[in-house]
């Protein structure tokens, strides 16, 4: 009888320990749709990439992302988004796709315009008209689900990278951005653009201006 009670108590203790471990190891991911636009005029055949991260990210400052765009007829983008699992400060990730032997130079962006009569659309062709673009041509876009838990209180940093030209120059972003979500002060300063996870972020290459808006 006594041994049976001991076995029952031991079983209960194990179940409680298991539940406690489940609670402490529960995933803390907080993926939210995040869009980044960077305006940079480009010539036909050029491609723009995004690099960035967060002081609160993983060891390398990388922030986990999941691409939302299918890519349509944009074979370059479709190839380069494969295995692109982080917003980071480096080029191609291990296992990231290549196109025609050309490796990605970061997170691939898609060219967009606000011209509704343009012959291609982001949703069907992987570039062209986007309803999120309210500003004009050459607004290169990244549309991802981003892990906000790996950002600095919801903030991350970015710069564009253009193969053949290299890094975008330093910027000194305005303390307060335009847009309905631009009135929050960033947590620290650097020479990069600052965006907010879970919002639409709009920048101009090598400009201090910024625009941060909520999704409708």
CSV table of C-alpha atoms in Angstrom, one decimal:
chain,number,residue,atom,x,y,z
A,1,UNK,CA,0.0,0.0,0.0
A,2,UNK,CA,2.8,2.4,1.0
A,3,UNK,CA,4.7,1.7,-2.2
A,4,UNK,CA,1.6,2.5,-4.3
A,5,UNK,CA,1.1,5.9,-2.6
A,6,UNK,CA,4.8,6.7,-3.3
A,7,UNK,CA,4.4,5.7,-7.0
A,8,UNK,CA,1.3,8.0,-7.3
A,9,UNK,CA,3.0,10.9,-5.6
A,10,UNK,CA,6.1,10.4,-7.8
A,11,UNK,CA,3.9,10.4,-11.0
A,12,UNK,CA,2.1,13.6,-9.9
A,13,UNK,CA,5.5,15.3,-9.2
A,14,UNK,CA,6.7,14.3,-12.7
A,15,UNK,CA,3.6,15.7,-14.3
A,16,UNK,CA,3.9,19.0,-12.4
A,17,UNK,CA,7.6,19.3,-13.4
A,18,UNK,CA,6.7,18.6,-17.0
A,19,UNK,CA,4.0,21.3,-17.0
A,20,UNK,CA,6.4,23.8,-15.4
A,21,UNK,CA,9.0,23.1,-18.0
A,22,UNK,CA,6.4,23.6,-20.8
A,23,UNK,CA,5.6,27.0,-19.3
A,24,UNK,CA,9.2,28.1,-19.1
A,25,UNK,CA,10.1,26.9,-22.6
A,26,UNK,CA,6.9,28.2,-24.3
A,27,UNK,CA,7.8,30.0,-27.5
A,28,UNK,CA,8.1,33.7,-27.2
A,29,UNK,CA,8.0,34.5,-30.9
A,30,UNK,CA,5.9,37.5,-31.8
A,31,UNK,CA,5.7,37.5,-35.6
A,32,UNK,CA,3.9,40.5,-37.1
A,33,UNK,CA,3.5,41.8,-40.6
A,34,UNK,CA,6.2,44.4,-41.3
A,35,UNK,CA,6.8,46.3,-44.5
A,36,UNK,CA,9.9,48.3,-45.4
A,37,UNK,CA,10.1,50.6,-48.4
A,38,UNK,CA,13.4,52.3,-49.4
A,39,UNK,CA,13.2,54.7,-52.3
A,40,UNK,CA,16.2,54.4,-54.6
A,41,UNK,CA,16.1,55.0,-58.4
A,42,UNK,CA,17.6,52.1,-60.2
A,43,UNK,CA,18.3,51.1,-63.8
A,44,UNK,CA,16.7,48.1,-65.6
A,45,UNK,CA,18.4,44.9,-64.4
A,46,UNK,CA,19.6,46.3,-61.1
A,47,UNK,CA,18.4,44.7,-57.8
A,48,UNK,CA,18.2,46.1,-54.3
A,49,UNK,CA,18.7,44.2,-51.1
A,50,UNK,CA,18.0,45.0,-47.5
A,51,UNK,CA,20.3,44.4,-44.6
A,52,UNK,CA,19.8,45.1,-41.0
A,53,UNK,CA,19.1,43.8,-37.5
A,54,UNK,CA,18.6,44.8,-33.9
A,55,UNK,CA,20.7,45.1,-30.8
A,56,UNK,CA,18.2,42.8,-29.1
A,57,UNK,CA,18.3,40.2,-31.8
A,58,UNK,CA,20.2,36.9,-31.9
A,59,UNK,CA,23.9,36.8,-31.3
A,60,UNK,CA,24.6,38.4,-34.7
A,61,UNK,CA,21.8,41.0,-34.3
A,62,UNK,CA,19.7,39.0,-36.8
A,63,UNK,CA,15.9,39.2,-36.6
A,64,UNK,CA,13.9,36.2,-37.8
A,65,UNK,CA,11.6,36.9,-40.8
A,66,UNK,CA,9.2,35.0,-43.0
A,67,UNK,CA,8.6,36.3,-46.6
A,68,UNK,CA,5.0,37.0,-47.4
A,69,UNK,CA,5.2,37.7,-51.1
A,70,UNK,CA,4.9,34.8,-53.5
A,71,UNK,CA,7.0,36.5,-56.2
A,72,UNK,CA,4.8,35.9,-59.2
A,73,UNK,CA,6.8,36.0,-62.4
A,74,UNK,CA,9.9,37.6,-60.6
A,75,UNK,CA,12.2,34.6,-60.8
A,76,UNK,CA,15.1,36.4,-59.2
A,77,UNK,CA,13.1,37.3,-56.1
A,78,UNK,CA,11.6,33.8,-55.9
A,79,UNK,CA,15.1,32.3,-56.0
A,80,UNK,CA,16.7,34.7,-53.5
A,81,UNK,CA,14.0,34.5,-50.9
A,82,UNK,CA,14.5,30.8,-50.5
A,83,UNK,CA,16.4,30.2,-47.2
A,84,UNK,CA,16.3,33.9,-46.3
A,85,UNK,CA,15.2,33.5,-42.7
A,86,UNK,CA,16.7,36.5,-41.1
A,87,UNK,CA,17.1,40.3,-41.5
A,88,UNK,CA,20.8,40.5,-40.9
A,89,UNK,CA,23.9,42.6,-41.7
A,90,UNK,CA,25.5,40.1,-44.0
A,91,UNK,CA,25.0,38.9,-47.5
A,92,UNK,CA,23.7,35.5,-48.4
A,93,UNK,CA,22.7,33.2,-45.5
A,94,UNK,CA,23.8,29.6,-45.5
A,95,UNK,CA,21.4,27.8,-47.7
A,96,UNK,CA,19.9,30.9,-49.2
A,97,UNK,CA,19.0,30.6,-52.9
A,98,UNK,CA,20.9,31.9,-55.9
A,99,UNK,CA,19.7,33.0,-59.3
A,100,UNK,CA,21.8,32.1,-62.5
A,101,UNK,CA,24.8,31.5,-60.3
A,102,UNK,CA,24.4,34.9,-58.5
A,103,UNK,CA,24.1,34.8,-54.8
A,104,UNK,CA,21.8,37.0,-52.9
A,105,UNK,CA,23.3,40.1,-51.2
A,106,UNK,CA,20.9,40.2,-48.3
A,107,UNK,CA,17.1,40.1,-48.1
A,108,UNK,CA,15.8,40.6,-51.6
A,109,UNK,CA,13.5,43.6,-52.3
A,110,UNK,CA,10.9,44.1,-55.0
A,111,UNK,CA,10.5,47.2,-57.2
A,112,UNK,CA,7.2,49.0,-56.7
A,113,UNK,CA,5.2,52.0,-58.0
A,114,UNK,CA,2.0,53.7,-57.0
A,115,UNK,CA,0.9,53.9,-60.7
A,116,UNK,CA,-2.2,51.8,-60.9
A,117,UNK,CA,-1.9,51.7,-64.7
A,118,UNK,CA,1.5,50.1,-64.6
A,119,UNK,CA,1.7,46.9,-66.7
A,120,UNK,CA,2.7,44.7,-63.7
A,121,UNK,CA,1.6,44.2,-60.1
A,122,UNK,CA,3.4,42.9,-57.1
A,123,UNK,CA,0.7,40.5,-56.3
A,124,UNK,CA,0.8,38.8,-59.8
A,125,UNK,CA,4.2,39.6,-61.2
A,126,UNK,CA,6.4,40.1,-58.2
A,127,UNK,CA,7.1,43.8,-59.0
A,128,UNK,CA,5.2,46.8,-60.2
A,129,UNK,CA,2.1,48.4,-58.7
A,130,UNK,CA,1.5,47.9,-55.0
A,131,UNK,CA,-1.5,49.3,-53.1
A,132,UNK,CA,0.8,49.9,-50.1
A,133,UNK,CA,2.9,52.3,-52.2
A,134,UNK,CA,1.4,55.8,-51.8
A,135,UNK,CA,4.5,57.8,-53.0
A,136,UNK,CA,5.8,57.0,-56.5
A,137,UNK,CA,8.2,54.9,-58.6
A,138,UNK,CA,11.4,53.1,-57.4
A,139,UNK,CA,10.1,52.4,-53.9
A,140,UNK,CA,11.7,49.0,-53.3
A,141,UNK,CA,9.8,46.9,-50.8
A,142,UNK,CA,10.2,44.1,-48.3
A,143,UNK,CA,7.0,42.5,-47.0
A,144,UNK,CA,7.6,40.0,-44.2
A,145,UNK,CA,6.4,38.6,-41.0
A,146,UNK,CA,9.0,39.7,-38.5
A,147,UNK,CA,9.7,38.4,-35.0
A,148,UNK,CA,9.1,41.5,-32.9
A,149,UNK,CA,10.4,39.8,-29.8
A,150,UNK,CA,13.8,39.9,-31.3
A,151,UNK,CA,13.8,43.7,-31.8
A,152,UNK,CA,14.7,46.5,-29.5
A,153,UNK,CA,11.4,47.3,-27.9
A,154,UNK,CA,9.9,47.0,-31.4
A,155,UNK,CA,12.6,48.8,-33.3
A,156,UNK,CA,15.1,47.5,-35.8
A,157,UNK,CA,17.8,49.1,-38.1
A,158,UNK,CA,18.1,48.8,-41.9
A,159,UNK,CA,20.2,49.9,-44.9
A,160,UNK,CA,19.9,49.1,-48.5
A,161,UNK,CA,22.6,47.3,-50.5
A,162,UNK,CA,23.1,47.6,-54.2
A,163,UNK,CA,25.4,45.1,-55.9
A,164,UNK,CA,28.1,46.8,-57.8
A,165,UNK,CA,27.7,50.0,-55.7
A,166,UNK,CA,27.6,48.6,-52.2
A,167,UNK,CA,26.2,50.0,-49.0
A,168,UNK,CA,24.0,53.0,-48.6
A,169,UNK,CA,25.8,55.9,-47.0
A,170,UNK,CA,25.2,56.9,-43.3
A,171,UNK,CA,22.0,58.6,-42.3
A,172,UNK,CA,21.0,60.6,-39.2
A,173,UNK,CA,17.3,59.8,-39.1
A,174,UNK,CA,14.9,62.4,-37.7
A,175,UNK,CA,14.0,61.8,-34.1
A,176,UNK,CA,10.3,61.8,-35.0
A,177,UNK,CA,8.9,60.3,-38.2
A,178,UNK,CA,5.9,61.3,-40.3
A,179,UNK,CA,2.9,58.9,-40.2
A,180,UNK,CA,0.4,57.9,-37.6
A,181,UNK,CA,3.0,55.7,-35.9
A,182,UNK,CA,6.0,57.9,-36.2
A,183,UNK,CA,5.8,59.8,-33.0
A,184,UNK,CA,7.7,57.1,-30.9
A,185,UNK,CA,11.3,57.9,-30.2
A,186,UNK,CA,13.8,55.3,-31.2
A,187,UNK,CA,15.7,53.6,-28.3
A,188,UNK,CA,19.2,54.7,-29.3
A,189,UNK,CA,21.0,56.4,-32.2
A,190,UNK,CA,23.0,55.1,-35.1
A,191,UNK,CA,23.8,55.9,-38.7
A,192,UNK,CA,21.1,53.6,-40.0
A,193,UNK,CA,17.4,53.9,-40.7
A,194,UNK,CA,15.2,52.8,-37.8
A,195,UNK,CA,11.9,51.0,-38.4
A,196,UNK,CA,9.2,49.6,-36.2
A,197,UNK,CA,8.1,46.0,-36.2
A,198,UNK,CA,4.5,45.5,-37.1
A,199,UNK,CA,4.2,48.7,-39.2
A,200,UNK,CA,4.8,50.2,-42.7
A,201,UNK,CA,8.2,51.9,-42.7
A,202,UNK,CA,9.2,54.2,-45.5
A,203,UNK,CA,12.6,55.6,-46.1
A,204,UNK,CA,14.6,57.4,-48.9
A,205,UNK,CA,18.1,56.2,-49.6
A,206,UNK,CA,20.7,58.3,-47.9
A,207,UNK,CA,18.0,60.6,-46.4
A,208,UNK,CA,17.1,61.4,-42.8
A,209,UNK,CA,13.4,61.5,-43.6
A,210,UNK,CA,11.2,58.6,-42.4
A,211,UNK,CA,7.5,57.7,-42.4
A,212,UNK,CA,5.9,55.0,-40.2
A,213,UNK,CA,2.3,54.1,-40.6
A,214,UNK,CA,-0.1,51.5,-39.2
A,215,UNK,CA,-1.8,48.9,-41.4
A,216,UNK,CA,-5.4,49.8,-42.1
